[in-house]
């Protein structure tokens, strides 16, 4: 059956119909890239490509879910409901989920078990701190978070510990990082664990070093799609290049103008030089925007055209011209927050749903006064970044299951051995983990045996219970439910959160036993900031611009538009890529809005305890005066303030 592509514009249709060979889709913000990819995958299936031979990779769980849902919808609409069995569907996942899949199918090559643990950032920071202390070093002088950032960046560049050690001897700092990294790797190995970056680094290692594994996956996926290609780092680029090497049916979608993650390894050159890697590649430009008004797009186009590291394009829309951009100049950060709260209140009173309003900022510290203003005015708000799976009570339940399935996971055992309290102090733990359990007094030994019996019962239950039932079992068997029921109001809230985990686990029940539990643990380990929005609370959203990537709202406020804040300070020390990234961030922020954008800055701001006069961001002066209107509010000035040295 041949599908009608009438709902696609000519450029989208062009991308859909090009099914063989490399394809670069340069997709501007709001240009319907997910729709284009969905129809392209449908067209491949209609042409006879087996669905399970199609791979689509993106970066966030939210984007992967949206793509999965859209693909399923167009397939069912065209080919009929239930047309594809679960195992026949295209493989749509994030890069890290893809890594987990490949590693789990080849764990014996890495000396792991199928139930290997995945360290989240907090696990890694804690283990690095222990590694630093074991070397007789001070964690205050050698910040575990900074060390993790360095290691993460190296792994993202495809550099292993052994490779790093070869070049580390050149500096004292390099040698120190190498020693700490070595201790960290030993700890990971002892626990049968991988960290977040290992999921990609080990995947690349398997594909590079084992011809049989490499051939298996090159033949498994004959048509590969990569979303947000501009955000790929060195190891992701390597994985994609290897997988696509045999058939060269690779379709990448992206936009250099939305490269905002170079600080964590994203390489803008991956998309800018795609034609060099694939000289036979077809290039398609998606410039028609379906999200924003023309005024918003005109401002965004004017802002981004000053950048040089980009592929030329000009967003346009058939939507209405829309309102002008509102600029509000506040006396200080408190007045700025009050102005935003007043405008938000006005929008809500006019009938706008709170969930359709977002307040974006360049740095997290700007959120404090915004939260205070929301509390004072009783505006419902949600701060992006408070991850459900990072709540202590949720991590405790998950750790019980992980420790039961992976007895080597010392991090999980340390976390839960005294939850609920069992009187097992640090001395007991030291003896337990150093193999000197026989030196413990009988009462302590008895408590440890009870703890092990609980883990054994949970392990047994994991082979007979569906995920939602297993969580209920853990709540009861461990005593957590009894503990929280008898506790304070905060404990009652924690119990409610665990009950929410039971509800969340229901979606894994259909995967069967034990696959459902394994998938649930995997998703818990790979949870991201944007996952907190999946419940879609009817509240305004406060978030950094980085966190807003891929999201859209009717009304967007961009605050703190001051030199040194946005763009950040240090222009003289920034590379071209780094400075242009600030402008790309502003472009991303603008293009989150469907109907209206508000820009704000303060004339005076207290930073690190010091009140400082602020200079408006240069981005404001890049906007055509004819597209701006100045706010008339008690909290703001009615005209631009110009500072003269």
Coordinates of C-alpha atoms in Angstrom, one line a residue:
X1 CA 0.0 0.0 0.0
X2 CA 1.5 3.4 -1.0
X3 CA 0.9 6.1 1.5
X4 CA -0.2 9.7 0.6
X5 CA 2.3 12.3 1.7
X6 CA -0.1 15.3 1.1
X7 CA 0.3 16.5 4.7
X8 CA 4.1 17.0 4.2
X9 CA 5.6 20.1 2.6
X10 CA 7.9 19.6 -0.5
X11 CA 11.1 19.6 1.5
X12 CA 9.8 17.1 4.1
X13 CA 8.5 14.9 1.2
X14 CA 11.9 15.1 -0.4
X15 CA 13.6 13.8 2.8
X16 CA 11.0 11.0 3.1
X17 CA 11.4 9.7 -0.4
X18 CA 15.2 9.6 -0.3
X19 CA 15.6 6.1 1.2
X20 CA 19.0 4.8 0.0
X21 CA 22.3 6.4 0.8
X22 CA 23.4 9.1 3.2
X23 CA 21.0 12.0 3.9
X24 CA 21.5 15.2 5.9
X25 CA 18.3 16.9 7.0
X26 CA 19.0 20.4 8.2
X27 CA 15.9 21.0 10.3
X28 CA 15.3 24.4 11.9
X29 CA 13.4 24.7 15.2
X30 CA 9.8 23.7 15.0
X31 CA 10.2 22.5 11.4
X32 CA 8.5 19.1 11.9
X33 CA 11.6 16.9 12.0
X34 CA 9.9 14.2 14.1
X35 CA 7.0 14.1 11.7
X36 CA 9.5 13.8 8.8
X37 CA 11.4 11.0 10.4
X38 CA 8.2 9.1 11.2
X39 CA 6.9 9.3 7.7
X40 CA 10.4 8.3 6.4
X41 CA 10.4 5.2 8.5
X42 CA 6.9 4.4 7.4
X43 CA 7.9 4.8 3.8
X44 CA 10.9 2.4 4.3
X45 CA 8.6 -0.2 5.7
X46 CA 6.2 0.3 2.8
X47 CA 9.1 -0.2 0.4
X48 CA 9.9 -3.6 2.0
X49 CA 12.5 -2.8 4.6
X50 CA 11.9 -5.0 7.7
X51 CA 10.9 -2.7 10.6
X52 CA 13.4 -4.4 13.0
X53 CA 16.2 -3.4 10.5
X54 CA 15.4 0.3 11.2
X55 CA 17.3 2.1 14.0
X56 CA 16.4 5.6 15.2
X57 CA 18.6 7.2 17.9
X58 CA 18.0 10.5 19.8
X59 CA 19.2 12.1 23.0
X60 CA 16.4 12.3 25.6
X61 CA 13.9 9.8 26.9
X62 CA 11.2 12.3 26.1
X63 CA 12.3 12.7 22.4
X64 CA 12.6 8.9 22.1
X65 CA 9.1 8.3 23.5
X66 CA 7.6 11.0 21.2
X67 CA 9.3 9.5 18.2
X68 CA 8.2 6.0 19.2
X69 CA 4.6 7.1 19.6
X70 CA 4.6 9.1 16.3
X71 CA 6.0 6.2 14.3
X72 CA 3.5 3.8 15.8
X73 CA 0.7 6.2 15.0
X74 CA 1.6 6.7 11.4
X75 CA 2.2 2.9 10.9
X76 CA -1.2 2.0 12.5
X77 CA -3.0 4.7 10.6
X78 CA -1.6 3.5 7.3
X79 CA -1.0 -0.2 7.6
X80 CA -3.6 -1.0 10.3
X81 CA -3.7 -1.4 14.0
X82 CA -1.6 -4.3 15.4
X83 CA 0.3 -4.6 12.1
X84 CA 3.6 -5.0 13.8
X85 CA 4.5 -7.4 16.6
X86 CA 6.6 -6.0 19.5
X87 CA 9.8 -7.6 18.2
X88 CA 9.2 -6.4 14.7
X89 CA 9.1 -2.7 15.5
X90 CA 11.8 -0.2 14.6
X91 CA 14.4 0.2 17.4
X92 CA 13.9 3.7 18.7
X93 CA 16.1 4.7 21.7
X94 CA 18.5 7.2 23.3
X95 CA 22.2 6.7 22.7
X96 CA 22.6 5.4 26.2
X97 CA 19.7 2.9 26.0
X98 CA 21.3 1.6 22.7
X99 CA 24.5 1.2 24.6
X100 CA 22.8 -0.8 27.3
X101 CA 21.2 -3.1 24.7
X102 CA 24.5 -3.8 23.0
X103 CA 26.4 -4.3 26.2
X104 CA 23.7 -6.6 27.7
X105 CA 23.9 -8.8 24.6
X106 CA 27.7 -9.1 25.0
X107 CA 28.3 -8.8 28.7
X108 CA 30.7 -11.8 28.8
X109 CA 33.2 -9.8 26.6
X110 CA 33.4 -7.2 29.3
X111 CA 33.5 -9.5 32.4
X112 CA 30.1 -8.4 33.5
X113 CA 26.8 -10.1 34.4
X114 CA 23.5 -9.3 32.8
X115 CA 22.4 -7.5 36.0
X116 CA 25.3 -5.1 36.0
X117 CA 24.7 -1.9 37.9
X118 CA 24.6 1.5 36.2
X119 CA 26.1 4.3 38.3
X120 CA 24.2 7.6 38.2
X121 CA 26.1 10.9 38.7
X122 CA 25.6 10.7 42.5
X123 CA 27.0 7.2 42.7
X124 CA 30.0 8.3 40.6
X125 CA 30.7 11.3 42.8
X126 CA 30.5 9.3 46.0
X127 CA 32.8 6.6 44.6
X128 CA 35.3 9.2 43.4
X129 CA 35.3 10.8 46.8
X130 CA 36.1 7.4 48.4
X131 CA 38.9 6.9 45.7
X132 CA 40.4 10.3 46.6
X133 CA 40.4 9.6 50.3
X134 CA 42.0 6.2 49.7
X135 CA 44.9 8.0 48.1
X136 CA 45.3 10.1 51.2
X137 CA 44.1 13.2 49.3
X138 CA 41.7 15.9 50.4
X139 CA 38.3 16.0 48.5
X140 CA 38.1 19.7 49.2
X141 CA 41.3 20.3 47.2
X142 CA 40.5 17.6 44.6
X143 CA 36.7 18.2 44.0
X144 CA 35.1 14.8 43.1
X145 CA 32.6 16.6 40.8
X146 CA 35.3 18.4 38.9
X147 CA 37.3 15.1 38.6
X148 CA 34.1 13.4 37.4
X149 CA 33.7 16.2 34.8
X150 CA 37.2 15.6 33.5
X151 CA 36.8 11.8 33.3
X152 CA 33.4 12.2 31.7
X153 CA 34.8 14.5 29.1
X154 CA 37.7 12.2 28.3
X155 CA 35.3 9.2 28.0
X156 CA 33.0 11.3 25.8
X157 CA 36.0 11.9 23.5
X158 CA 36.5 8.1 23.3
X159 CA 39.6 8.1 25.6
X160 CA 40.1 5.1 27.9
X161 CA 42.0 5.2 31.2
X162 CA 45.0 3.5 29.6
X163 CA 45.1 6.1 26.8
X164 CA 44.8 8.9 29.3
X165 CA 47.6 7.5 31.4
X166 CA 49.9 7.6 28.4
X167 CA 49.6 11.4 28.2
X168 CA 49.0 12.1 31.9
X169 CA 52.7 12.1 32.8
X170 CA 53.1 15.5 31.2
X171 CA 51.6 17.3 34.2
X172 CA 51.1 16.9 37.9
X173 CA 47.3 17.5 37.5
X174 CA 47.1 14.8 34.8
X175 CA 49.0 12.3 37.0
X176 CA 46.7 13.0 39.9
X177 CA 43.5 12.5 37.8
X178 CA 45.0 9.3 36.4
X179 CA 45.6 7.9 39.9
X180 CA 42.1 8.8 41.0
X181 CA 40.5 7.5 37.8
X182 CA 42.4 4.2 38.3
X183 CA 41.0 3.8 41.8
X184 CA 37.5 4.6 40.4
X185 CA 37.8 2.0 37.7
X186 CA 38.8 -0.6 40.3
X187 CA 35.7 0.3 42.4
X188 CA 33.5 0.0 39.3
X189 CA 34.9 -3.4 38.4
X190 CA 34.5 -4.7 42.0
X191 CA 30.9 -3.7 42.0
X192 CA 30.2 -5.1 38.5
X193 CA 29.1 -1.7 37.5
X194 CA 29.5 0.8 34.6
X195 CA 29.0 4.6 34.8
X196 CA 26.9 6.6 32.5
X197 CA 29.8 7.4 30.1
X198 CA 30.9 3.7 30.0
X199 CA 27.6 2.8 28.4
X200 CA 28.9 4.6 25.2
X201 CA 32.7 4.0 25.7
X202 CA 32.3 0.3 26.2
X203 CA 29.8 0.0 23.3
X204 CA 32.3 1.7 21.0
X205 CA 35.0 -0.6 22.3
X206 CA 33.0 -3.7 21.5
X207 CA 32.2 -2.5 18.0
X208 CA 35.8 -1.5 17.3
X209 CA 37.6 -4.5 18.7
X210 CA 35.3 -7.5 17.9
X211 CA 34.6 -8.1 14.2
X212 CA 31.8 -10.6 15.0
X213 CA 30.0 -8.1 17.2
X214 CA 30.6 -5.3 14.7
X215 CA 29.2 -7.3 11.8
X216 CA 26.2 -8.4 13.8
X217 CA 25.0 -4.9 14.4
X218 CA 25.9 -3.6 11.0
X219 CA 23.7 -6.2 9.5
X220 CA 21.0 -5.9 12.1
X221 CA 20.3 -2.3 11.3
X222 CA 20.4 -1.5 7.6
X223 CA 18.8 2.0 7.9
X224 CA 20.0 4.3 10.6
X225 CA 18.5 7.6 11.7
X226 CA 20.2 10.0 14.2
X227 CA 18.2 12.9 15.6
X228 CA 19.9 16.0 17.0
X229 CA 23.1 15.1 15.2
X230 CA 24.7 18.4 16.1
X231 CA 24.8 17.2 19.8
X232 CA 26.9 14.1 19.1
X233 CA 30.3 13.9 20.8
X234 CA 33.3 11.9 19.6
X235 CA 32.3 8.5 20.9
X236 CA 28.7 8.8 19.7
X237 CA 30.0 9.9 16.3
X238 CA 32.2 6.8 16.3
X239 CA 29.4 4.4 17.2
X240 CA 27.1 5.8 14.4
X241 CA 29.9 5.7 11.9
X242 CA 30.7 2.1 12.6
X243 CA 27.1 1.0 12.5
X244 CA 26.5 2.8 9.2
X245 CA 29.7 1.6 7.5
X246 CA 28.3 -1.4 5.7
X247 CA 25.1 -0.1 4.1
X248 CA 25.7 3.7 4.4
X249 CA 21.9 4.2 4.7
X250 CA 22.4 6.9 7.3
X251 CA 19.9 9.8 7.8
X252 CA 21.0 12.5 10.3
X253 CA 18.8 15.3 11.4
X254 CA 20.0 18.4 13.1
X255 CA 20.7 22.1 13.2
X256 CA 24.1 23.7 13.9
X257 CA 22.3 26.7 15.2
X258 CA 21.0 24.6 18.1
X259 CA 24.4 23.2 19.2
X260 CA 24.4 24.2 22.8
X261 CA 26.3 21.3 24.5
X262 CA 30.0 21.8 23.3
X263 CA 30.9 22.2 27.0
X264 CA 30.1 18.5 27.6
X265 CA 31.7 17.3 24.4
X266 CA 29.3 17.9 21.5
X267 CA 31.2 18.6 18.3
X268 CA 29.5 21.0 15.9
X269 CA 31.9 19.8 13.2
X270 CA 30.1 16.4 13.1
X271 CA 27.1 18.0 11.3
X272 CA 29.1 20.8 9.5
X273 CA 31.3 18.2 7.8
X274 CA 28.8 15.4 7.2
X275 CA 29.3 15.8 3.4
X276 CA 33.0 15.2 3.9
X277 CA 32.3 11.9 5.6
X278 CA 29.7 11.0 3.0
X279 CA 30.5 12.7 -0.3
X280 CA 27.4 11.1 -1.9
X281 CA 25.1 12.6 0.7
X282 CA 21.9 14.4 -0.2
X283 CA 21.1 17.6 1.7
X284 CA 17.6 18.7 2.5
X285 CA 16.7 22.0 4.3
X286 CA 13.6 22.2 6.5
X287 CA 12.9 25.9 7.0
X288 CA 9.1 26.1 7.4
X289 CA 8.3 26.5 11.1
X290 CA 5.0 25.2 12.4
X291 CA 5.5 26.4 16.0
X292 CA 6.1 30.1 16.3
X293 CA 4.7 33.4 15.0
X294 CA 6.6 35.2 12.2
X295 CA 7.7 38.0 14.6
X296 CA 9.4 35.5 16.9
X297 CA 11.1 33.8 13.9
X298 CA 12.3 37.2 12.4
X299 CA 14.0 38.0 15.7
X300 CA 15.5 34.5 15.9
X301 CA 16.8 34.7 12.3
X302 CA 18.3 38.2 13.0
X303 CA 20.1 36.9 16.1
X304 CA 21.6 33.8 14.7
X305 CA 22.8 35.2 11.3
X306 CA 25.7 36.9 13.1
X307 CA 27.2 33.4 13.8
X308 CA 29.7 32.0 11.3
X309 CA 29.8 28.3 12.2
X310 CA 26.5 27.3 10.6
X311 CA 24.7 26.3 7.5
X312 CA 22.7 29.1 6.0
X313 CA 18.9 28.9 6.5
X314 CA 16.0 31.3 7.1
X315 CA 13.0 30.1 9.2
X316 CA 9.6 31.2 8.0
X317 CA 6.0 30.3 8.8
X318 CA 2.4 30.5 7.6
X319 CA 1.3 31.2 11.1
X320 CA 0.2 34.7 12.1
X321 CA 2.6 37.6 12.4
X322 CA 1.9 37.7 16.1
X323 CA 2.8 40.1 18.9
X324 CA 6.0 42.0 19.3
X325 CA 8.7 40.9 21.7
X326 CA 8.2 42.6 25.1
X327 CA 11.3 44.0 26.8
X328 CA 11.1 44.8 30.5
X329 CA 13.9 46.7 32.4
X330 CA 13.7 46.1 36.1
X331 CA 15.5 48.0 38.9
X332 CA 16.9 44.8 40.5
X333 CA 16.4 41.0 40.5
X334 CA 13.5 41.2 42.9
X335 CA 11.7 43.7 40.7
X336 CA 12.4 41.5 37.7
X337 CA 10.9 38.5 39.5
X338 CA 7.8 40.5 40.6
X339 CA 7.3 41.8 37.0
X340 CA 7.4 38.2 35.6
X341 CA 5.0 37.0 38.4
X342 CA 2.6 39.8 37.6
X343 CA 2.6 39.1 33.9
X344 CA 2.2 35.3 34.5
X345 CA -0.8 36.1 36.8
X346 CA -2.3 38.2 34.1
X347 CA -1.9 35.5 31.5
X348 CA -3.4 32.9 33.8
X349 CA -6.4 35.2 34.6
X350 CA -6.9 35.6 30.8
X351 CA -7.4 31.9 30.5
X352 CA -3.8 30.7 29.7
X353 CA -3.0 27.3 31.2
X354 CA 0.0 27.6 33.6
X355 CA 1.7 24.6 31.9
X356 CA 1.9 26.7 28.7
X357 CA 4.2 29.3 30.4
X358 CA 7.9 28.9 30.8
X359 CA 10.6 31.1 32.5
X360 CA 14.0 30.4 31.1
X361 CA 17.4 31.5 32.5
X362 CA 21.1 31.1 31.7
X363 CA 22.2 30.0 35.1
X364 CA 20.5 28.1 38.0
X365 CA 21.2 30.8 40.6
X366 CA 18.7 33.1 38.9
X367 CA 15.8 30.8 39.9
X368 CA 15.8 31.7 43.6
X369 CA 14.0 35.1 43.3
X370 CA 11.7 33.7 40.7
X371 CA 10.6 30.9 43.1
X372 CA 10.1 33.4 45.9
X373 CA 7.9 35.5 43.6
X374 CA 5.8 32.5 42.6
X375 CA 5.3 31.5 46.2
X376 CA 4.3 35.0 47.2
X377 CA 1.8 35.3 44.4
X378 CA 0.6 31.6 44.8
X379 CA 1.5 30.8 41.2
X380 CA 1.8 27.0 40.7
X381 CA 5.3 26.3 39.5
X382 CA 7.6 23.4 38.8
X383 CA 11.4 23.6 38.7
X384 CA 12.9 21.3 36.1
X385 CA 15.6 19.1 37.5
X386 CA 14.2 17.5 40.6
X387 CA 14.3 14.0 39.3
X388 CA 11.8 11.5 40.6
X389 CA 14.4 8.7 40.7
X390 CA 16.8 10.8 42.7
X391 CA 14.5 11.0 45.7
X392 CA 16.0 9.1 48.6
X393 CA 13.1 6.8 49.2
X394 CA 12.9 5.9 45.5
X395 CA 16.6 5.2 45.3
X396 CA 16.3 3.1 48.4
X397 CA 13.7 0.8 46.9
X398 CA 15.6 0.6 43.6
X399 CA 18.8 -0.2 45.5
X400 CA 17.2 -3.1 47.3
X401 CA 16.3 -4.6 43.9
X402 CA 19.7 -3.9 42.4
X403 CA 21.6 -5.3 45.4
X404 CA 19.4 -8.4 45.3
X405 CA 20.2 -9.0 41.6
X406 CA 23.8 -7.9 41.8
X407 CA 25.4 -8.9 45.2
X408 CA 28.7 -7.2 44.2
X409 CA 27.0 -3.8 44.2
X410 CA 28.6 -2.4 47.4
X411 CA 27.2 1.1 46.7
X412 CA 23.6 -0.2 46.9
X413 CA 24.4 -2.3 49.9
X414 CA 25.9 0.7 51.8
X415 CA 22.8 2.7 50.9
X416 CA 20.2 0.3 52.2
X417 CA 21.9 -1.8 54.9
X418 CA 20.6 0.7 57.5
X419 CA 17.3 1.5 55.8
X420 CA 15.2 0.9 58.0
X421 CA 17.8 1.3 60.8
X422 CA 19.5 -2.0 61.9
X423 CA 22.2 -0.6 64.1
X424 CA 24.9 -1.5 61.7
X425 CA 27.5 1.3 62.0
X426 CA 30.6 2.3 60.0
X427 CA 32.8 -0.1 62.0
X428 CA 30.5 -3.0 61.1
X429 CA 30.4 -2.0 57.5
X430 CA 34.2 -1.8 57.3
X431 CA 34.6 -5.3 58.7
X432 CA 31.8 -6.6 56.4
X433 CA 33.4 -5.2 53.3
X434 CA 36.9 -6.2 54.2
X435 CA 36.0 -9.9 54.7
X436 CA 36.3 -9.8 58.5
X437 CA 32.6 -10.6 59.3
X438 CA 33.6 -13.3 61.7
X439 CA 35.1 -10.7 64.0
X440 CA 31.6 -9.1 64.6
X441 CA 29.7 -9.8 67.8
X442 CA 26.8 -12.2 67.4
X443 CA 24.0 -9.6 67.4
X444 CA 25.6 -7.7 64.5
X445 CA 26.2 -10.9 62.7
X446 CA 22.5 -11.9 63.2
X447 CA 21.4 -8.5 61.7
X448 CA 23.6 -9.0 58.7
X449 CA 22.1 -12.5 58.2
X450 CA 18.6 -11.1 58.4
X451 CA 19.6 -8.4 55.8
X452 CA 20.9 -11.1 53.4
X453 CA 17.8 -13.1 53.9
X454 CA 15.7 -10.0 52.8
X455 CA 17.9 -9.7 49.6
X456 CA 17.5 -13.3 48.9
X457 CA 13.8 -13.1 49.2
X458 CA 13.7 -10.1 46.8
X459 CA 15.9 -11.9 44.3
X460 CA 13.5 -14.9 44.4
X461 CA 10.5 -12.5 44.1
X462 CA 12.1 -10.9 41.0
X463 CA 11.7 -14.3 39.2
X464 CA 8.0 -14.6 40.0
X465 CA 6.6 -11.1 40.5
X466 CA 5.8 -8.4 37.9
X467 CA 7.6 -5.1 38.5
X468 CA 4.7 -3.3 40.3
X469 CA 4.1 -6.4 42.5
X470 CA 7.9 -6.6 43.2
X471 CA 8.0 -3.0 44.5
X472 CA 5.0 -3.7 46.8
X473 CA 6.9 -6.8 48.0
X474 CA 10.1 -4.7 48.7
X475 CA 8.0 -2.1 50.6
X476 CA 6.6 -4.8 52.9
X477 CA 9.5 -7.2 53.2
X478 CA 12.1 -4.5 54.1
X479 CA 10.0 -2.7 56.6
X480 CA 10.1 0.5 54.7
X481 CA 6.3 0.7 54.5
X482 CA 5.9 0.2 58.3
X483 CA 8.6 2.7 59.0
X484 CA 7.0 5.5 56.9
X485 CA 3.4 4.7 58.1
X486 CA 4.5 5.3 61.7
X487 CA 6.6 8.4 60.9
X488 CA 6.0 12.1 60.3
X489 CA 4.1 13.9 57.6
X490 CA 7.3 14.0 55.6
X491 CA 7.5 10.2 55.9
X492 CA 3.9 9.8 54.8
X493 CA 4.8 11.9 51.7
X494 CA 7.8 9.6 51.1
X495 CA 5.4 6.6 51.2
X496 CA 3.2 8.3 48.7
X497 CA 6.2 8.7 46.4
X498 CA 6.9 5.0 46.6
X499 CA 3.3 4.3 45.8
X500 CA 3.7 6.5 42.8
X501 CA 6.7 4.2 41.8
X502 CA 4.3 1.3 41.9
X503 CA 2.0 3.1 39.5
X504 CA 4.9 3.9 37.3
X505 CA 6.0 0.3 37.3
X506 CA 2.7 -0.9 35.9
X507 CA 3.8 0.1 32.4
X508 CA 6.7 -2.5 32.7
X509 CA 4.4 -5.3 33.8
X510 CA 3.5 -6.1 30.2
X511 CA 7.1 -6.9 29.4
X512 CA 6.9 -10.1 31.4
X513 CA 9.3 -11.6 34.0
X514 CA 12.2 -10.8 34.4
X515 CA 12.4 -8.5 31.4
X516 CA 10.1 -5.9 33.0
X517 CA 12.2 -5.5 36.1
X518 CA 15.4 -5.2 34.1
X519 CA 13.9 -2.5 31.9
X520 CA 12.6 -0.6 34.9
X521 CA 16.0 -0.6 36.5
X522 CA 17.6 0.5 33.3
X523 CA 15.1 3.4 32.9
X524 CA 15.6 4.4 36.5
X525 CA 19.4 4.6 35.9
X526 CA 19.0 6.6 32.7
X527 CA 16.4 9.0 34.0
X528 CA 16.9 12.6 32.8
X529 CA 15.7 16.1 33.9
X530 CA 13.0 16.4 31.3
X531 CA 11.4 13.1 32.5
X532 CA 10.1 15.2 35.5
X533 CA 7.7 16.9 33.0
X534 CA 6.2 13.7 31.7
X535 CA 3.4 13.9 34.3
X536 CA 2.7 17.4 32.9
X537 CA 1.7 19.2 36.1
X538 CA -0.5 22.2 35.4
X539 CA 2.2 24.7 36.6
X540 CA 4.5 27.2 35.0
X541 CA 8.0 25.8 34.3
X542 CA 11.2 27.3 35.6
X543 CA 14.3 25.9 33.9
X544 CA 17.7 26.7 32.4
X545 CA 17.7 27.3 28.6
X546 CA 19.8 24.1 28.3
X547 CA 17.0 22.1 30.0
X548 CA 14.4 23.6 27.7
X549 CA 15.9 22.1 24.5
X550 CA 13.2 20.1 22.7
X551 CA 10.3 21.7 24.6
X552 CA 7.8 24.3 23.5
X553 CA 5.4 26.7 25.2
X554 CA 2.8 29.3 24.3
X555 CA 4.5 32.0 26.4
X556 CA 8.2 32.2 27.2
X557 CA 10.0 34.6 29.5
X558 CA 13.8 34.9 29.1
X559 CA 15.3 36.7 32.2
X560 CA 18.7 37.9 33.3
X561 CA 19.7 39.3 29.8
X562 CA 22.8 41.1 31.1
X563 CA 26.4 41.2 30.0
X564 CA 28.4 38.7 32.1
X565 CA 25.2 36.6 32.7
X566 CA 23.8 36.1 29.2
X567 CA 26.2 36.1 27.4
X568 CA 28.4 34.8 30.2
X569 CA 31.6 36.7 31.1
X570 CA 35.0 36.0 29.6
X571 CA 34.5 37.0 26.0
X572 CA 38.2 37.6 25.5
X573 CA 39.1 34.1 26.7
X574 CA 36.3 32.3 24.8
X575 CA 36.9 30.4 21.5
X576 CA 34.8 31.2 18.5
X577 CA 32.7 28.1 19.1
X578 CA 32.2 29.0 22.8
X579 CA 31.2 32.6 22.1
X580 CA 28.8 31.7 19.3
X581 CA 27.3 29.1 21.6
X582 CA 25.9 31.9 23.8
X583 CA 24.1 33.3 20.7
X584 CA 22.9 29.8 19.8
X585 CA 21.5 29.5 23.4
X586 CA 19.5 32.7 22.9
X587 CA 18.2 31.4 19.6
X588 CA 17.1 28.2 21.2
X589 CA 15.3 30.1 24.0
X590 CA 13.5 32.3 21.5
X591 CA 12.3 29.4 19.4
X592 CA 10.7 27.6 22.4
X593 CA 7.8 30.1 22.2
X594 CA 4.7 29.6 20.1
X595 CA 2.9 32.9 20.7
X596 CA 4.8 35.5 22.7
X597 CA 8.3 36.2 24.2
X598 CA 9.1 38.4 27.1
X599 CA 12.7 39.6 27.7
X600 CA 13.8 41.0 31.0
X601 CA 17.0 42.3 32.7
X602 CA 17.9 44.1 35.8
X603 CA 19.8 47.4 36.2
X604 CA 21.2 46.3 39.5
X605 CA 21.8 42.7 40.6
X606 CA 23.3 41.2 43.7
X607 CA 25.9 38.6 42.6
X608 CA 28.0 36.7 45.2
X609 CA 26.7 39.1 47.9
X610 CA 27.8 42.3 45.9
X611 CA 25.3 44.7 44.4
X612 CA 26.5 45.5 40.9
X613 CA 25.3 47.8 38.1
X614 CA 24.4 45.7 35.0
X615 CA 24.8 46.3 31.3
X616 CA 22.1 45.0 29.0
X617 CA 23.0 42.0 26.9
X618 CA 24.3 42.7 23.5
X619 CA 21.6 40.3 22.2
X620 CA 19.0 43.0 23.0
X621 CA 20.6 45.5 20.7
X622 CA 20.6 42.9 17.9
X623 CA 16.8 43.0 17.8
X624 CA 15.1 45.3 15.4
X625 CA 13.5 48.2 17.3
X626 CA 10.3 47.7 15.2
X627 CA 9.8 44.2 16.7
X628 CA 10.2 45.4 20.3
X629 CA 7.7 46.9 22.7
X630 CA 8.7 48.2 26.1
X631 CA 6.9 47.0 29.3
X632 CA 4.9 49.6 31.3
X633 CA 5.0 48.2 34.8
X634 CA 5.7 49.4 38.3
X635 CA 8.5 46.9 38.4
X636 CA 10.1 48.0 35.1
X637 CA 11.3 51.1 33.2
X638 CA 9.4 52.1 30.1
X639 CA 12.5 52.8 28.0
X640 CA 15.9 51.4 27.5
X641 CA 18.6 52.4 30.0
X642 CA 21.9 53.4 28.5
X643 CA 25.0 53.4 30.6
X644 CA 27.9 55.7 29.7
X645 CA 31.3 55.1 31.2

